[in-house]
Coordinates of C-alpha atoms in Angstrom, one line a residue:
Chain A
G1 CA -44.9 -44.6 -70.7
E2 CA -43.3 -47.8 -72.4
S3 CA -40.2 -49.1 -70.3
V4 CA -37.9 -51.9 -69.6
G5 CA -38.2 -53.6 -66.3
L6 CA -36.8 -56.6 -64.4
H7 CA -38.6 -59.2 -62.2
L8 CA -36.0 -59.9 -59.6
P9 CA -34.2 -57.1 -57.8
T10 CA -31.8 -59.6 -56.1
L11 CA -30.5 -63.1 -57.1
S12 CA -28.2 -65.0 -54.7
V13 CA -26.5 -68.1 -56.2
Q14 CA -23.7 -70.4 -55.1
E15 CA -20.4 -70.2 -57.0
G16 CA -20.6 -72.9 -59.8
D17 CA -24.3 -72.6 -60.3
N18 CA -25.9 -71.3 -63.4
S19 CA -27.7 -67.9 -63.0
I20 CA -30.6 -66.6 -65.0
I21 CA -31.4 -62.8 -65.0
N22 CA -34.9 -61.9 -66.5
C23 CA -36.0 -58.8 -68.1
A24 CA -39.5 -57.7 -69.4
Y25 CA -40.0 -55.1 -71.9
S26 CA -43.1 -53.3 -73.0
N27 CA -42.3 -51.5 -76.3
S28 CA -43.2 -54.2 -79.1
A29 CA -41.2 -51.8 -81.5
S30 CA -38.1 -52.5 -79.7
D31 CA -35.5 -54.4 -82.0
Y32 CA -32.1 -54.2 -80.3
F33 CA -31.3 -55.4 -76.6
I34 CA -28.1 -55.2 -74.4
W35 CA -27.1 -56.7 -71.1
Y36 CA -24.7 -54.6 -69.0
K37 CA -22.9 -55.4 -65.8
Q38 CA -22.2 -52.7 -63.4
E39 CA -19.7 -53.3 -60.4
S40 CA -19.7 -50.9 -57.3
G41 CA -18.4 -47.6 -58.2
K42 CA -18.0 -48.3 -62.0
G43 CA -19.7 -47.6 -65.1
P44 CA -21.9 -50.3 -66.9
Q45 CA -19.9 -52.9 -68.8
F46 CA -21.2 -54.1 -72.2
I47 CA -21.7 -57.9 -71.7
I48 CA -23.8 -59.2 -74.8
D49 CA -26.5 -57.7 -77.3
I50 CA -29.1 -59.3 -79.5
R51 CA -31.2 -58.1 -82.3
S52 CA -34.8 -59.0 -82.8
N53 CA -34.1 -61.0 -85.8
M54 CA -32.5 -63.5 -83.4
D55 CA -33.8 -65.8 -80.5
K56 CA -30.6 -66.7 -78.9
R57 CA -26.8 -65.5 -78.8
Q58 CA -23.9 -66.8 -77.0
G59 CA -20.9 -65.3 -75.6
Q60 CA -18.2 -66.5 -73.2
R61 CA -20.1 -68.2 -70.2
V62 CA -23.3 -65.9 -71.2
T63 CA -26.3 -66.7 -73.1
V64 CA -28.9 -64.2 -74.1
L65 CA -32.4 -65.4 -75.0
L66 CA -35.2 -63.1 -76.4
N67 CA -38.6 -64.1 -76.6
K68 CA -40.6 -61.6 -78.7
T69 CA -44.1 -63.2 -78.1
V70 CA -44.0 -62.4 -74.6
K71 CA -41.4 -59.4 -74.6
H72 CA -38.9 -61.3 -72.4
L73 CA -35.3 -61.1 -72.3
S74 CA -33.0 -63.3 -70.3
L75 CA -29.3 -63.4 -69.5
Q76 CA -28.0 -66.7 -68.5
I77 CA -24.4 -67.0 -66.9
A78 CA -22.7 -70.6 -66.7
A79 CA -20.6 -71.6 -63.8
T80 CA -21.2 -68.2 -62.0
Q81 CA -18.2 -67.1 -60.1
P82 CA -17.8 -64.5 -57.2
G83 CA -16.3 -62.1 -60.0
D84 CA -19.7 -62.0 -61.6
S85 CA -21.3 -60.5 -58.5
A86 CA -22.7 -57.1 -60.0
V87 CA -25.7 -55.4 -60.7
Y88 CA -27.0 -56.3 -64.3
F89 CA -29.0 -54.1 -66.5
C90 CA -31.1 -54.8 -69.5
A91 CA -31.6 -52.1 -72.1
E92 CA -33.7 -51.8 -75.3
N93 CA -33.5 -49.5 -78.3
K94 CA -36.0 -49.1 -81.2
Q95 CA -34.5 -48.6 -84.8
G96 CA -34.2 -45.2 -85.8
Y97 CA -34.1 -43.8 -82.3
S98 CA -30.7 -42.8 -80.7
T99 CA -31.4 -43.6 -77.0
L100 CA -31.4 -46.6 -75.0
T101 CA -34.1 -47.3 -72.3
F102 CA -32.8 -49.0 -69.2
G103 CA -34.3 -51.3 -66.8
K104 CA -33.8 -50.8 -62.8
G105 CA -31.3 -53.5 -62.6
T106 CA -31.0 -57.0 -60.8
M107 CA -28.2 -57.6 -58.2
L108 CA -26.4 -60.8 -58.4
L109 CA -24.7 -62.2 -55.5
V110 CA -22.4 -65.1 -55.9
S111 CA -21.4 -67.0 -52.6
P112 CA -18.1 -68.9 -52.6
Chain B
S1 CA -8.7 -49.4 -78.8
Q2 CA -11.4 -46.8 -77.8
T3 CA -11.1 -45.3 -74.1
I4 CA -13.4 -43.0 -72.4
H5 CA -12.3 -41.0 -69.5
Q6 CA -14.4 -39.1 -67.0
W7 CA -13.2 -36.7 -64.3
P8 CA -13.2 -36.0 -61.5
A9 CA -14.1 -39.5 -59.9
T10 CA -15.8 -38.0 -56.9
L11 CA -16.9 -34.4 -56.1
V12 CA -18.5 -32.7 -53.1
Q13 CA -20.1 -29.3 -53.9
P14 CA -22.2 -26.8 -51.7
V15 CA -25.8 -26.1 -52.8
G16 CA -25.8 -23.1 -55.4
S17 CA -22.2 -23.7 -56.5
P18 CA -21.4 -24.0 -60.2
L19 CA -20.5 -27.6 -61.8
S20 CA -18.3 -28.8 -64.6
L21 CA -17.8 -32.5 -65.4
E22 CA -15.7 -33.4 -68.1
C23 CA -15.8 -36.7 -70.5
T24 CA -13.2 -37.5 -73.2
V25 CA -12.9 -40.3 -75.8
E26 CA -10.0 -41.6 -77.4
G27 CA -9.5 -43.9 -80.2
T28 CA -12.4 -43.1 -82.3
S29 CA -13.9 -40.1 -84.5
N30 CA -17.3 -38.6 -84.7
P31 CA -18.7 -40.5 -81.7
N32 CA -22.2 -40.1 -80.4
L33 CA -21.7 -38.9 -76.9
Y34 CA -24.3 -39.2 -73.9
W35 CA -24.6 -38.1 -70.3
Y36 CA -26.6 -40.2 -67.9
R37 CA -27.4 -40.0 -64.1
Q38 CA -28.0 -42.7 -61.9
A39 CA -29.7 -42.4 -58.7
A40 CA -28.7 -44.9 -55.7
G41 CA -30.1 -48.4 -56.6
R42 CA -31.8 -47.0 -59.8
G43 CA -31.5 -47.5 -63.3
L44 CA -29.9 -45.1 -65.8
Q45 CA -31.7 -41.9 -66.9
L46 CA -30.5 -40.3 -70.2
L47 CA -29.9 -36.4 -69.6
F48 CA -28.3 -35.3 -72.8
Y49 CA -27.0 -36.7 -76.0
S50 CA -24.9 -35.2 -78.9
V51 CA -24.4 -36.3 -82.4
G52 CA -21.5 -33.8 -83.2
I53 CA -19.7 -30.6 -82.2
G54 CA -22.2 -28.0 -80.9
Q55 CA -25.1 -30.5 -81.4
I56 CA -27.0 -31.2 -78.1
S57 CA -30.3 -32.8 -77.4
S58 CA -31.8 -32.6 -73.9
E59 CA -34.0 -35.4 -72.8
V60 CA -35.4 -34.0 -69.6
P61 CA -35.8 -30.6 -68.4
Q62 CA -33.5 -29.9 -65.4
N63 CA -30.8 -27.6 -63.8
L64 CA -28.1 -29.0 -66.0
S65 CA -26.5 -28.2 -69.5
A66 CA -24.2 -29.9 -71.6
S67 CA -21.7 -28.8 -74.4
R68 CA -19.5 -30.4 -76.9
P69 CA -16.7 -27.9 -77.8
Q70 CA -14.6 -30.5 -79.5
D71 CA -15.3 -33.9 -81.4
R72 CA -14.4 -36.1 -78.6
Q73 CA -15.1 -33.8 -75.5
F74 CA -18.6 -33.6 -73.8
I75 CA -19.0 -31.3 -70.7
L76 CA -22.0 -31.3 -68.2
S77 CA -22.2 -28.0 -66.5
S78 CA -24.7 -26.3 -64.0
K79 CA -24.7 -22.8 -63.0
K80 CA -26.2 -23.4 -59.5
L81 CA -26.4 -26.8 -58.1
L82 CA -29.5 -28.1 -56.1
L83 CA -29.5 -30.9 -53.6
S84 CA -31.4 -32.9 -56.1
D85 CA -28.4 -33.0 -58.5
S86 CA -26.7 -35.4 -56.2
G87 CA -25.9 -38.7 -58.1
F88 CA -23.7 -40.9 -60.2
Y89 CA -23.1 -39.1 -63.7
L90 CA -22.0 -41.3 -66.4
C91 CA -20.7 -40.6 -69.9
A92 CA -21.0 -43.0 -72.8
W93 CA -20.2 -43.1 -76.3
S94 CA -21.2 -45.0 -79.5
V95 CA -20.1 -45.2 -83.0
R96 CA -21.7 -42.4 -85.2
Q97 CA -23.8 -44.6 -87.3
A98 CA -25.2 -46.2 -84.1
L99 CA -27.8 -43.5 -83.9
Y100 CA -30.0 -45.3 -86.4
S101 CA -28.4 -48.7 -86.5
N102 CA -28.3 -50.6 -83.4
Q103 CA -24.8 -50.6 -81.6
P104 CA -24.1 -50.7 -77.9
Q105 CA -23.1 -47.7 -75.8
H106 CA -19.7 -47.9 -73.9
F107 CA -19.5 -46.2 -70.5
G108 CA -16.9 -44.4 -68.6
D109 CA -16.5 -44.9 -64.7
G110 CA -18.5 -42.0 -63.7
T111 CA -18.3 -38.9 -61.4
R112 CA -20.2 -39.5 -58.0
L113 CA -21.5 -35.9 -57.0
S114 CA -22.6 -35.1 -53.5
I115 CA -24.3 -31.7 -52.9
L116 CA -24.2 -30.5 -49.4

């Protein structure tokens, strides 16, 4: 069936670098996307979301880019810090549906 | 502000025993409530969601059931646990109108369930 997936299971970066986590989705009807951060032993924490009428949205140190043409979503983290080490999930939703579909996750490892 | 609580944080149960996991939300009314399971190193699988008291939708056939006896209380149960029920169980909430308009879900810190 249609699903959301991630290109890289693990991303290792140095502290201070910029990180980019990618996500591909296959449901062209999806119109809402979310990025979550999950630290070990905790539940996913909302980071940022974007609706399909936007291409880019910025938060504090994070930017989400949406390319609907190729059904691709990315999360950019500026000046990555050791506290950013976690698993990052993308999720998508289609208008009129109650549920989110989650990708498998990418682990981000930040070295000091 | 809104908060979501799950308990217990960890649970070890023998095969064939019953299960009851509880989730409560504070600071909001009429939330949508969700139960997810997360296998080790995997994404989240939606098990149940509820749009109101006594209203439960099941996403996958399984050995589990859910109930919503109060507006902000969501319970995950089983009469007889299987080994395959092991996992990390997460409860989440979203604002009521989020069912048909896009809003994020907010998660609790989960219950890690081990079946022996």
